[in-house]
Each structure stands twice: as structure tokens, then as C-alpha cells.
PDB file of C-alpha atoms in Angstrom:
ATOM      1  CA  MET E   1     -17.051   5.522 -19.204  1.00 70.00           C
ATOM      2  CA  HIS E   2     -13.383   5.939 -18.574  1.00 83.00           C
ATOM      3  CA  THR E   3     -13.282   7.594 -15.137  1.00 92.00           C
ATOM      4  CA  VAL E   4     -11.532   7.291 -12.011  1.00 94.00           C
ATOM      5  CA  TYR E   5     -14.173   5.783  -9.987  1.00 94.00           C
ATOM      6  CA  SER E   6     -15.013   3.480 -13.060  1.00 94.00           C
ATOM      7  CA  ASN E   7     -11.214   1.858 -13.326  1.00 95.00           C
ATOM      8  CA  THR E   8      -9.831   1.698  -9.773  1.00 97.00           C
ATOM      9  CA  LEU E   9     -10.579   0.331  -6.735  1.00 98.00           C
ATOM     10  CA  ALA E  10      -9.577   1.429  -3.139  1.00 98.00           C
ATOM     11  CA  VAL E  11      -8.949  -1.209  -0.375  1.00 98.00           C
ATOM     12  CA  LYS E  12      -7.231  -0.974   3.161  1.00 98.00           C
ATOM     13  CA  ALA E  13      -3.799  -1.424   3.240  1.00 98.00           C
ATOM     14  CA  LEU E  14      -2.739  -0.782   6.757  1.00 97.00           C
ATOM     15  CA  ALA E  15      -5.740  -0.564   9.249  1.00 96.00           C
ATOM     16  CA  SER E  16      -5.364   3.258  10.954  1.00 94.00           C
ATOM     17  CA  GLY E  17      -3.078   2.255  14.560  1.00 92.00           C
ATOM     18  CA  THR E  18      -0.220   2.991  16.358  1.00 89.00           C
ATOM     19  CA  VAL E  19       2.802   1.823  14.920  1.00 90.00           C
ATOM     20  CA  GLN E  20       5.969   1.589  17.565  1.00 86.00           C
ATOM     21  CA  THR E  21       9.271   0.226  17.274  1.00 86.00           C
ATOM     22  CA  GLY E  22      10.153  -2.437  14.575  1.00 93.00           C
ATOM     23  CA  ALA E  23       7.973  -3.496  11.783  1.00 95.00           C
ATOM     24  CA  THR E  24       4.938  -3.540  10.979  1.00 96.00           C
ATOM     25  CA  THR E  25       3.413  -5.274   8.599  1.00 96.00           C
ATOM     26  CA  GLY E  26      -0.060  -4.273   6.190  1.00 97.00           C
ATOM     27  CA  VAL E  27      -3.295  -6.272   5.232  1.00 96.00           C
ATOM     28  CA  ALA E  28      -2.188  -8.447   2.250  1.00 97.00           C
ATOM     29  CA  VAL E  29      -3.535  -6.556  -1.129  1.00 98.00           C
ATOM     30  CA  ASP E  30      -4.959  -8.836  -4.222  1.00 98.00           C
ATOM     31  CA  THR E  31      -4.698  -7.631  -6.827  1.00 98.00           C
ATOM     32  CA  GLY E  32      -6.985 -10.837  -8.847  1.00 97.00           C
ATOM     33  CA  VAL E  33      -9.355  -9.409  -5.884  1.00 97.00           C
ATOM     34  CA  TYR E  34     -13.039  -9.830  -8.005  1.00 96.00           C
ATOM     35  CA  GLY E  35     -11.637 -11.055 -11.183  1.00 96.00           C
ATOM     36  CA  ASN E  36      -9.707  -7.952 -11.604  1.00 96.00           C
ATOM     37  CA  ASN E  37      -6.187  -8.744 -12.439  1.00 97.00           C
ATOM     38  CA  PHE E  38      -5.109  -5.607 -11.252  1.00 98.00           C
ATOM     39  CA  ARG E  39      -1.425  -4.548 -12.893  1.00 97.00           C
ATOM     40  CA  ASP E  40      -0.789  -1.230 -10.657  1.00 98.00           C
ATOM     41  CA  VAL E  41      -1.495  -0.631  -7.098  1.00 98.00           C
ATOM     42  CA  LEU E  42      -1.324   3.136  -5.747  1.00 98.00           C
ATOM     43  CA  PHE E  43      -0.338   2.837  -1.687  1.00 98.00           C
ATOM     44  CA  VAL E  44      -1.566   6.098  -0.235  1.00 98.00           C
ATOM     45  CA  ILE E  45      -0.103   6.028   3.708  1.00 98.00           C
ATOM     46  CA  HIS E  46      -1.466   8.794   6.140  1.00 97.00           C
ATOM     47  CA  SER E  47       0.383   9.472   9.196  1.00 97.00           C
ATOM     48  CA  GLY E  48      -1.679  10.934  12.633  1.00 96.00           C
ATOM     49  CA  ALA E  49       0.021  12.539  15.945  1.00 95.00           C
ATOM     50  CA  LEU E  50       3.622  11.262  15.229  1.00 95.00           C
ATOM     51  CA  THR E  51       5.460  11.460  18.854  1.00 91.00           C
ATOM     52  CA  ASP E  52       8.620  10.229  18.502  1.00 93.00           C
ATOM     53  CA  GLY E  53      10.809   8.310  15.975  1.00 93.00           C
ATOM     54  CA  SER E  54      11.381   7.897  12.303  1.00 95.00           C
ATOM     55  CA  TYR E  55       8.988   5.383  10.230  1.00 97.00           C
ATOM     56  CA  ALA E  56      10.460   3.736   6.670  1.00 97.00           C
ATOM     57  CA  VAL E  57       7.984   2.160   4.540  1.00 98.00           C
ATOM     58  CA  THR E  58       8.572  -0.817   2.616  1.00 98.00           C
ATOM     59  CA  VAL E  59       6.954  -3.005  -0.037  1.00 98.00           C
ATOM     60  CA  GLU E  60       6.673  -6.666  -0.618  1.00 98.00           C
ATOM     61  CA  GLU E  61       5.168  -9.380  -2.956  1.00 98.00           C
ATOM     62  CA  CYS E  62       4.220 -13.110  -2.981  1.00 98.00           C
ATOM     63  CA  ASP E  63       2.136 -15.083  -5.181  1.00 97.00           C
ATOM     64  CA  THR E  64      -0.305 -16.088  -2.126  1.00 94.00           C
ATOM     65  CA  SER E  65      -2.129 -14.225   0.335  1.00 86.00           C
ATOM     66  CA  GLY E  66      -0.098 -16.632   3.788  1.00 89.00           C
ATOM     67  CA  GLY E  67       3.232 -17.330   1.944  1.00 94.00           C
ATOM     68  CA  THR E  68       6.785 -15.631   2.371  1.00 97.00           C
ATOM     69  CA  TYR E  69       6.652 -12.346   0.825  1.00 98.00           C
ATOM     70  CA  SER E  70      10.067 -10.452  -0.273  1.00 98.00           C
ATOM     71  CA  ALA E  71      10.585  -7.040  -1.317  1.00 98.00           C
ATOM     72  CA  VAL E  72       9.361  -5.948  -4.781  1.00 98.00           C
ATOM     73  CA  ASP E  73      12.553  -5.415  -7.108  1.00 98.00           C
ATOM     74  CA  SER E  74      13.512  -1.216  -7.019  1.00 97.00           C
ATOM     75  CA  SER E  75      12.707  -0.794 -10.655  1.00 98.00           C
ATOM     76  CA  ARG E  76       9.048  -1.749 -10.170  1.00 98.00           C
ATOM     77  CA  ILE E  77       8.689   0.876  -7.660  1.00 98.00           C
ATOM     78  CA  LEU E  78       6.975   4.155  -9.099  1.00 98.00           C
ATOM     79  CA  GLY E  79       8.182   7.502  -6.986  1.00 98.00           C
ATOM     80  CA  SER E  80       9.818   6.811  -3.758  1.00 98.00           C
ATOM     81  CA  LEU E  81       9.385   5.017  -0.691  1.00 98.00           C
ATOM     82  CA  PRO E  82       8.114   7.053   1.380  1.00 98.00           C
ATOM     83  CA  THR E  83       9.727   8.050   5.481  1.00 97.00           C
ATOM     84  CA  PHE E  84       7.875   9.905   8.169  1.00 97.00           C
ATOM     85  CA  ALA E  85       9.765  11.658  10.813  1.00 96.00           C
ATOM     86  CA  ALA E  86       8.437  12.584  14.359  1.00 94.00           C
ATOM     87  CA  THR E  87       7.634  15.635  13.106  1.00 94.00           C
ATOM     88  CA  ASP E  88       5.219  14.671   9.623  1.00 96.00           C
ATOM     89  CA  ASP E  89       1.908  14.961  11.961  1.00 96.00           C
ATOM     90  CA  ASN E  90      -1.023  14.591   8.926  1.00 97.00           C
ATOM     91  CA  VAL E  91       1.214  14.211   5.943  1.00 97.00           C
ATOM     92  CA  TRP E  92       0.195  12.581   3.115  1.00 97.00           C
ATOM     93  CA  ASN E  93       2.203  10.436   0.864  1.00 98.00           C
ATOM     94  CA  SER E  94       2.209   7.799  -1.634  1.00 98.00           C
ATOM     95  CA  PHE E  95       4.259   5.705  -4.333  1.00 98.00           C
ATOM     96  CA  GLY E  96       2.877   2.931  -7.290  1.00 98.00           C
ATOM     97  CA  VAL E  97       4.259  -0.523  -7.469  1.00 98.00           C
ATOM     98  CA  ARG E  98       3.831  -2.590 -10.600  1.00 98.00           C
ATOM     99  CA  PRO E  99       4.299  -6.325  -8.791  1.00 98.00           C
ATOM    100  CA  THR E 100       4.975  -9.306 -10.630  1.00 97.00           C
ATOM    101  CA  LYS E 101       2.716 -12.015  -7.850  1.00 98.00           C
ATOM    102  CA  ARG E 102      -0.708 -11.587  -6.726  1.00 98.00           C
ATOM    103  CA  TYR E 103      -0.098 -10.242  -3.508  1.00 98.00           C
ATOM    104  CA  VAL E 104       1.228  -7.139  -2.277  1.00 98.00           C
ATOM    105  CA  HIS E 105       1.386  -5.380   1.391  1.00 98.00           C
ATOM    106  CA  ILE E 106       3.343  -2.359   3.009  1.00 98.00           C
ATOM    107  CA  VAL E 107       5.550  -2.737   6.027  1.00 98.00           C
ATOM    108  CA  VAL E 108       6.640  -0.040   8.166  1.00 97.00           C
ATOM    109  CA  THR E 109       9.600  -0.167  10.085  1.00 96.00           C
ATOM    110  CA  ALA E 110       9.679   2.194  13.073  1.00 95.00           C
ATOM    111  CA  THR E 111      13.031   3.325  14.719  1.00 95.00           C
ATOM    112  CA  SER E 112      13.677   4.937  18.325  1.00 93.00           C
ATOM    113  CA  ALA E 113      10.088   4.906  18.768  1.00 91.00           C
ATOM    114  CA  THR E 114       8.947   4.674  22.000  1.00 89.00           C
ATOM    115  CA  THR E 115       5.281   6.316  22.282  1.00 88.00           C
ATOM    116  CA  GLY E 116       4.882   5.426  18.449  1.00 87.00           C
ATOM    117  CA  GLY E 117       1.983   7.011  15.918  1.00 92.00           C
ATOM    118  CA  ILE E 118      -0.596   6.874  14.191  1.00 96.00           C
ATOM    119  CA  LEU E 119       0.017   5.753  10.463  1.00 97.00           C
ATOM    120  CA  ALA E 120      -3.050   4.104   7.853  1.00 98.00           C
ATOM    121  CA  ALA E 121      -2.795   3.458   4.510  1.00 98.00           C
ATOM    122  CA  THR E 122      -4.987   2.490   0.887  1.00 98.00           C
ATOM    123  CA  ALA E 123      -4.036   0.533  -1.873  1.00 98.00           C
ATOM    124  CA  VAL E 124      -5.712   1.824  -5.060  1.00 98.00           C
ATOM    125  CA  LEU E 125      -5.546  -0.410  -7.460  1.00 98.00           C
ATOM    126  CA  GLY E 126      -5.586   0.457 -11.365  1.00 97.00           C
ATOM    127  CA  ASN E 127      -4.545  -0.930 -14.954  1.00 96.00           C
ATOM    128  CA  GLY E 128      -7.293  -3.852 -14.203  1.00 95.00           C
ATOM    129  CA  SER E 129      -8.386  -6.493 -16.870  1.00 94.00           C
ATOM    130  CA  LEU E 130     -12.107  -5.294 -16.330  1.00 94.00           C
ATOM    131  CA  ASN E 131     -13.418  -1.788 -16.984  1.00 89.00           C
ATOM    132  CA  PRO E 132     -15.577  -0.748 -15.072  1.00 94.00           C
ATOM    133  CA  VAL E 133     -13.858  -2.939 -12.442  1.00 96.00           C
ATOM    134  CA  ALA E 134     -15.997  -5.660 -10.521  1.00 95.00           C
ATOM    135  CA  ARG E 135     -16.694  -4.350  -6.759  1.00 94.00           C
ATOM    136  CA  SER E 136     -18.161  -7.695  -5.472  1.00 92.00           C
TER     137      SER E 136
END
């Protein structure tokens, strides 16, 4: 049976926490987790209370989880990379990516944030080689 549950796997991409001025790197998302070999990633980013500043999201990829990450080519990004303003409390944004490397992560760059804001993200992995997806 083809269902969203049997064809996708949701994993943490950015732990919920305060983001302040500078770059905050999310968790390395393994598109090969449990042998699934996912080819698509949907990032869902949620803001909590944003007190000041602005927050821009980018996505990077790498062959190894601890290696040097580089920006995903813009032609492989589905939708628009989101930004959040101080007035965007409790806003959900999403975008997709078709990475060419095994690991991807998001980077949130905050500017003009003194007290910062709360952000969290989930990566929904899809279009894998196993159906249903392996979960362990």
C-alpha cells in the first residue's frame, strides 16, 4: 500500500532552540538511513517567538556527515528557501531538495538578532528505494 507513512520518514533537522546572530547549523540528515537511499528531502521549519532580527535558511550537502559541506545547487531546490522576520511568530515554512550527496543539513543565518528567536526543523525523507521504508 502506498501511503505517506509507508513512503516517508521524518527525522530531526534542527533541534528547537534559540537562534542568535550568526550561523546555526542543523543536524546532518542521512538520506541513506536504514538502507532507504532517499532521493528527496522536504524541510519543514517552524518558528516560535522571534523577538528581533531576521533569519535566512540555506541548505548544504556532503558525502560524509563530518566532512566539508557545500551549498546545494539552486536547480536542485524545490520551492524557495525561507526567511523569517521578527514578526513571524509561529509560522511554518517548507522547501524541498534533491541532493546529489548522502548528507544534507540546513543552516540558519540570523542577522540583527540580540535576544534571538526560537526555530525548529524536521526533514521528511521520501522517494527512497525501499517500500515501505525501513524505520530501524
